[in-house]
Amino acid sequence: MPVEDVPAAQRQIIRAAREMGKPVVVATQMLESMIKSPVPTRAEVSDVANAVHEGADAIMLSAESAVGDYPLEAVSVMSRVSIKEEGDRSLQRSAAQSFTPHATAEDAISAAARQVSETVGAKAIVTFTTSGATALRAARERPSVPIMVLTPNTQVARRLCIVWGLYAVKTKDVESFEEMYEKAKRMALRHKFVKGGDRIAVTAGVPFGTPGATNVLHLAWISGEELKGWD
């Protein structure tokens, strides 16, 4: 395509991927000059920031870190620019303007989890998933709090690591509502997302272990004592 059409095409692809709940990575030539230079150009810094602002799940270096002379500097620059851009209040407001949920129980629960967590000041959303579908729906909503993903599947946990806002942990599956409730609180506390007195929003599918069947949203208080008696 003509070069002048590339920026608009990139925005359209990112938006389409976000609307479908698919991870989208912006890659190649983001900090190309840093293959030979310890500092990037202003245009490259803007490219990185724009990819973050447009809603990409991940941004990626290639030659800069694979064969470049300044791999550590390139990673550092990309990290600093991303963190700065994500801290922009206007970006946070635009990210919160999520897409209209699809007319399914799963999408409705994911949208509600974001709204409820913001309304009650929950510190994290904890979601149980076997296939990863529940976690992708949660990330699509771009909540203002971290999303902890608990899954028994190692491949799913690894795959979800590049998705926006997700912190994936491999753990044994649960078999009951009470077990889900208690495990969500323990894992959020163990991984330092919360402390005593905080709240979390928990999403899962019942019956447990059924891929894609997100139909439960629950709020839980953290006492701070959940890890007592556990290794």
Short mmCIF file of C-alpha atoms in Angstrom, two decimals:
data_model
loop_
_atom_site.label_atom_id
_atom_site.label_comp_id
_atom_site.label_asym_id
_atom_site.label_seq_id
_atom_site.Cartn_x
_atom_site.Cartn_y
_atom_site.Cartn_z
CA MET A 1 0.00 0.00 0.00
CA PRO A 2 1.13 3.62 -0.34
CA VAL A 3 3.29 4.66 2.63
CA GLU A 4 0.87 7.44 3.56
CA ASP A 5 -1.83 4.80 4.19
CA VAL A 6 0.24 2.80 6.68
CA PRO A 7 -0.54 4.82 9.86
CA ALA A 8 -4.30 4.64 9.30
CA ALA A 9 -4.08 0.93 8.49
CA GLN A 10 -2.16 0.30 11.71
CA ARG A 11 -4.84 2.10 13.73
CA GLN A 12 -7.60 0.14 12.01
CA ILE A 13 -5.87 -3.20 12.63
CA ILE A 14 -5.31 -2.42 16.31
CA ARG A 15 -8.90 -1.30 16.76
CA ALA A 16 -10.29 -4.35 14.97
CA ALA A 17 -8.15 -6.69 17.08
CA ARG A 18 -9.22 -4.95 20.29
CA GLU A 19 -12.89 -5.11 19.34
CA MET A 20 -12.59 -8.87 18.73
CA GLY A 21 -10.62 -9.41 21.93
CA LYS A 22 -7.53 -10.63 20.05
CA PRO A 23 -3.98 -9.77 21.19
CA VAL A 24 -2.27 -7.29 18.87
CA VAL A 25 1.49 -6.66 18.82
CA VAL A 26 3.15 -3.71 17.08
CA ALA A 27 6.64 -4.69 15.97
CA THR A 28 9.61 -4.04 13.65
CA GLN A 29 11.67 -0.90 13.17
CA MET A 30 10.28 0.82 16.26
CA LEU A 31 13.72 1.97 17.43
CA GLU A 32 15.67 1.11 14.29
CA SER A 33 18.33 3.79 14.77
CA MET A 34 19.33 2.21 18.10
CA ILE A 35 20.90 -0.70 16.27
CA LYS A 36 23.90 1.61 15.94
CA SER A 37 23.04 4.55 18.19
CA PRO A 38 22.63 4.68 21.99
CA VAL A 39 19.69 7.10 21.65
CA PRO A 40 16.59 6.98 19.42
CA THR A 41 15.22 9.65 17.12
CA ARG A 42 12.25 11.75 18.21
CA ALA A 43 10.17 10.14 15.46
CA GLU A 44 10.90 6.67 16.84
CA VAL A 45 9.92 7.70 20.36
CA SER A 46 6.64 9.01 18.96
CA ASP A 47 6.06 5.71 17.12
CA VAL A 48 6.41 3.78 20.37
CA ALA A 49 4.13 6.17 22.25
CA ASN A 50 1.52 6.11 19.49
CA ALA A 51 1.39 2.31 19.47
CA VAL A 52 0.73 2.36 23.22
CA HIS A 53 -1.87 5.10 22.86
CA GLU A 54 -3.69 3.24 20.09
CA GLY A 55 -4.20 0.27 22.43
CA ALA A 56 -1.65 -2.34 21.36
CA ASP A 57 -1.26 -5.23 23.79
CA ALA A 58 2.50 -5.34 23.31
CA ILE A 59 5.29 -3.56 21.47
CA MET A 60 8.31 -5.45 20.24
CA LEU A 61 11.95 -4.93 19.38
CA SER A 62 13.70 -7.10 16.80
CA ALA A 63 17.12 -6.23 15.40
CA GLU A 64 17.60 -3.57 18.08
CA SER A 65 17.91 -6.23 20.77
CA ALA A 66 18.88 -9.24 18.63
CA VAL A 67 21.96 -7.91 16.82
CA GLY A 68 22.15 -4.21 17.78
CA ASP A 69 25.04 -2.55 19.60
CA TYR A 70 22.79 -1.17 22.36
CA PRO A 71 20.22 -3.83 23.30
CA LEU A 72 19.89 -2.83 26.97
CA GLU A 73 19.48 0.82 26.09
CA ALA A 74 16.83 -0.02 23.48
CA VAL A 75 14.80 -2.06 25.95
CA SER A 76 15.16 0.68 28.56
CA VAL A 77 13.97 3.39 26.17
CA MET A 78 10.96 1.35 25.06
CA SER A 79 10.04 0.61 28.67
CA ARG A 80 10.35 4.22 29.83
CA VAL A 81 8.33 5.60 26.93
CA SER A 82 5.60 2.98 27.45
CA ILE A 83 5.32 3.64 31.18
CA LYS A 84 5.19 7.39 30.61
CA GLU A 85 2.51 7.07 27.94
CA GLU A 86 0.37 4.70 29.99
CA GLY A 87 0.49 7.20 32.87
CA ASP A 88 -1.12 9.86 30.68
CA ARG A 89 -4.56 10.69 32.09
CA SER A 90 -6.02 11.28 28.64
CA LEU A 91 -4.90 7.79 27.61
CA GLN A 92 -6.47 6.30 30.72
CA ARG A 93 -9.76 8.01 29.90
CA SER A 94 -9.74 6.84 26.27
CA ALA A 95 -8.79 3.27 27.27
CA ALA A 96 -11.76 3.16 29.63
CA GLN A 97 -14.09 3.85 26.72
CA SER A 98 -14.45 0.19 25.93
CA PHE A 99 -16.25 -1.31 22.98
CA THR A 100 -19.87 -2.29 23.21
CA PRO A 101 -19.96 -5.81 24.68
CA HIS A 102 -21.22 -8.60 22.48
CA ALA A 103 -24.66 -9.88 23.44
CA THR A 104 -23.38 -12.80 25.51
CA ALA A 105 -23.29 -13.54 29.22
CA GLU A 106 -19.51 -13.84 29.07
CA ASP A 107 -19.01 -10.36 27.62
CA ALA A 108 -21.57 -8.85 29.97
CA ILE A 109 -19.78 -10.29 33.01
CA SER A 110 -16.40 -9.00 31.80
CA ALA A 111 -17.79 -5.51 31.20
CA ALA A 112 -19.48 -5.56 34.60
CA ALA A 113 -16.22 -6.59 36.30
CA ARG A 114 -14.54 -3.43 35.03
CA GLN A 115 -17.44 -1.20 36.03
CA VAL A 116 -17.82 -2.77 39.47
CA SER A 117 -14.10 -2.70 40.24
CA GLU A 118 -13.96 1.02 39.44
CA THR A 119 -17.15 1.81 41.38
CA VAL A 120 -16.14 0.05 44.61
CA GLY A 121 -12.40 0.73 44.33
CA ALA A 122 -11.33 -2.91 43.94
CA LYS A 123 -7.55 -3.30 43.66
CA ALA A 124 -7.58 -6.14 41.13
CA ILE A 125 -9.73 -8.38 38.98
CA VAL A 126 -9.03 -12.10 39.46
CA THR A 127 -10.26 -14.37 36.70
CA PHE A 128 -10.22 -18.16 36.42
CA THR A 129 -9.79 -19.59 32.93
CA THR A 130 -8.90 -22.87 31.24
CA SER A 131 -8.79 -21.74 27.62
CA GLY A 132 -7.80 -18.08 28.08
CA ALA A 133 -11.07 -16.75 26.64
CA THR A 134 -12.22 -15.24 29.95
CA ALA A 135 -8.90 -13.41 30.36
CA LEU A 136 -9.02 -12.01 26.83
CA ARG A 137 -12.50 -10.64 27.47
CA ALA A 138 -11.31 -9.01 30.70
CA ALA A 139 -8.34 -7.38 28.94
CA ARG A 140 -10.58 -6.12 26.14
CA GLU A 141 -12.36 -3.92 28.67
CA ARG A 142 -9.09 -2.13 29.62
CA PRO A 143 -9.91 -1.82 33.35
CA SER A 144 -7.95 0.61 35.51
CA VAL A 145 -6.76 -2.21 37.81
CA PRO A 146 -4.51 -5.25 37.16
CA ILE A 147 -6.05 -8.51 35.96
CA MET A 148 -4.72 -11.65 37.67
CA VAL A 149 -5.36 -14.77 35.58
CA LEU A 150 -5.43 -18.15 37.30
CA THR A 151 -5.24 -21.14 34.96
CA PRO A 152 -4.25 -24.82 35.25
CA ASN A 153 -2.86 -24.76 31.70
CA THR A 154 0.83 -23.84 31.30
CA GLN A 155 0.50 -23.06 27.59
CA VAL A 156 -2.42 -20.73 28.25
CA ALA A 157 -0.50 -18.92 31.01
CA ARG A 158 2.48 -18.39 28.71
CA ARG A 159 0.35 -17.24 25.79
CA LEU A 160 -1.49 -14.68 27.90
CA CYS A 161 1.71 -12.99 29.08
CA ILE A 162 1.74 -10.65 26.07
CA VAL A 163 -1.87 -9.53 26.53
CA TRP A 164 -2.55 -6.05 27.92
CA GLY A 165 -2.95 -5.89 31.69
CA LEU A 166 -2.78 -9.65 32.35
CA TYR A 167 -0.68 -11.29 35.05
CA ALA A 168 -0.95 -15.03 34.46
CA VAL A 169 -0.31 -17.65 37.15
CA LYS A 170 -0.44 -21.42 36.67
CA THR A 171 -2.33 -23.06 39.51
CA LYS A 172 -4.56 -26.05 40.19
CA ASP A 173 -8.14 -25.75 38.97
CA VAL A 174 -10.96 -25.25 41.45
CA GLU A 175 -13.97 -27.48 41.90
CA SER A 176 -16.38 -25.38 43.95
CA PHE A 177 -17.50 -21.80 44.45
CA GLU A 178 -16.03 -21.69 47.97
CA GLU A 179 -12.67 -22.95 46.71
CA MET A 180 -12.68 -20.34 43.94
CA TYR A 181 -13.48 -17.57 46.41
CA GLU A 182 -10.72 -18.52 48.85
CA LYS A 183 -8.08 -19.21 46.19
CA ALA A 184 -8.70 -15.87 44.48
CA LYS A 185 -8.08 -14.04 47.76
CA ARG A 186 -4.96 -16.06 48.59
CA MET A 187 -3.37 -15.64 45.18
CA ALA A 188 -4.07 -11.90 45.04
CA LEU A 189 -2.46 -11.51 48.46
CA ARG A 190 0.46 -13.82 47.71
CA HIS A 191 1.35 -11.94 44.54
CA LYS A 192 1.05 -8.59 46.34
CA PHE A 193 -1.83 -7.14 44.37
CA VAL A 194 -3.72 -6.48 47.59
CA LYS A 195 -3.36 -6.10 51.33
CA GLY A 196 -5.75 -6.48 54.25
CA GLY A 197 -8.85 -4.34 53.87
CA ASP A 198 -8.78 -4.30 50.05
CA ARG A 199 -11.40 -5.66 47.69
CA ILE A 200 -11.09 -7.76 44.54
CA ALA A 201 -13.55 -8.64 41.78
CA VAL A 202 -13.58 -12.33 40.85
CA THR A 203 -14.89 -13.78 37.57
CA ALA A 204 -15.21 -17.44 36.64
CA GLY A 205 -17.38 -19.95 34.82
CA VAL A 206 -19.69 -22.47 36.47
CA PRO A 207 -19.50 -25.42 36.08
CA PHE A 208 -15.77 -25.01 36.65
CA GLY A 209 -13.41 -26.20 33.92
CA THR A 210 -15.84 -25.36 31.12
CA PRO A 211 -13.94 -23.28 28.51
CA GLY A 212 -15.44 -19.87 27.73
CA ALA A 213 -18.38 -20.14 30.15
CA THR A 214 -17.86 -16.96 32.20
CA ASN A 215 -21.05 -16.48 34.21
CA VAL A 216 -19.99 -15.52 37.75
CA LEU A 217 -18.94 -12.14 39.15
CA HIS A 218 -18.19 -11.88 42.86
CA LEU A 219 -16.70 -9.21 45.12
CA ALA A 220 -14.39 -10.38 47.90
CA TRP A 221 -12.88 -8.62 50.90
CA ILE A 222 -9.26 -9.34 51.80
CA SER A 223 -8.66 -9.77 55.54
CA GLY A 224 -4.89 -10.13 55.23
CA GLU A 225 -5.01 -13.47 57.07
CA GLU A 226 -5.71 -15.66 54.01
CA LEU A 227 -2.17 -17.07 53.75
CA LYS A 228 -1.96 -18.32 57.32
CA GLY A 229 -1.55 -22.10 57.32
CA TRP A 230 -0.55 -22.16 53.59
CA ASP A 231 2.99 -22.69 52.28
#
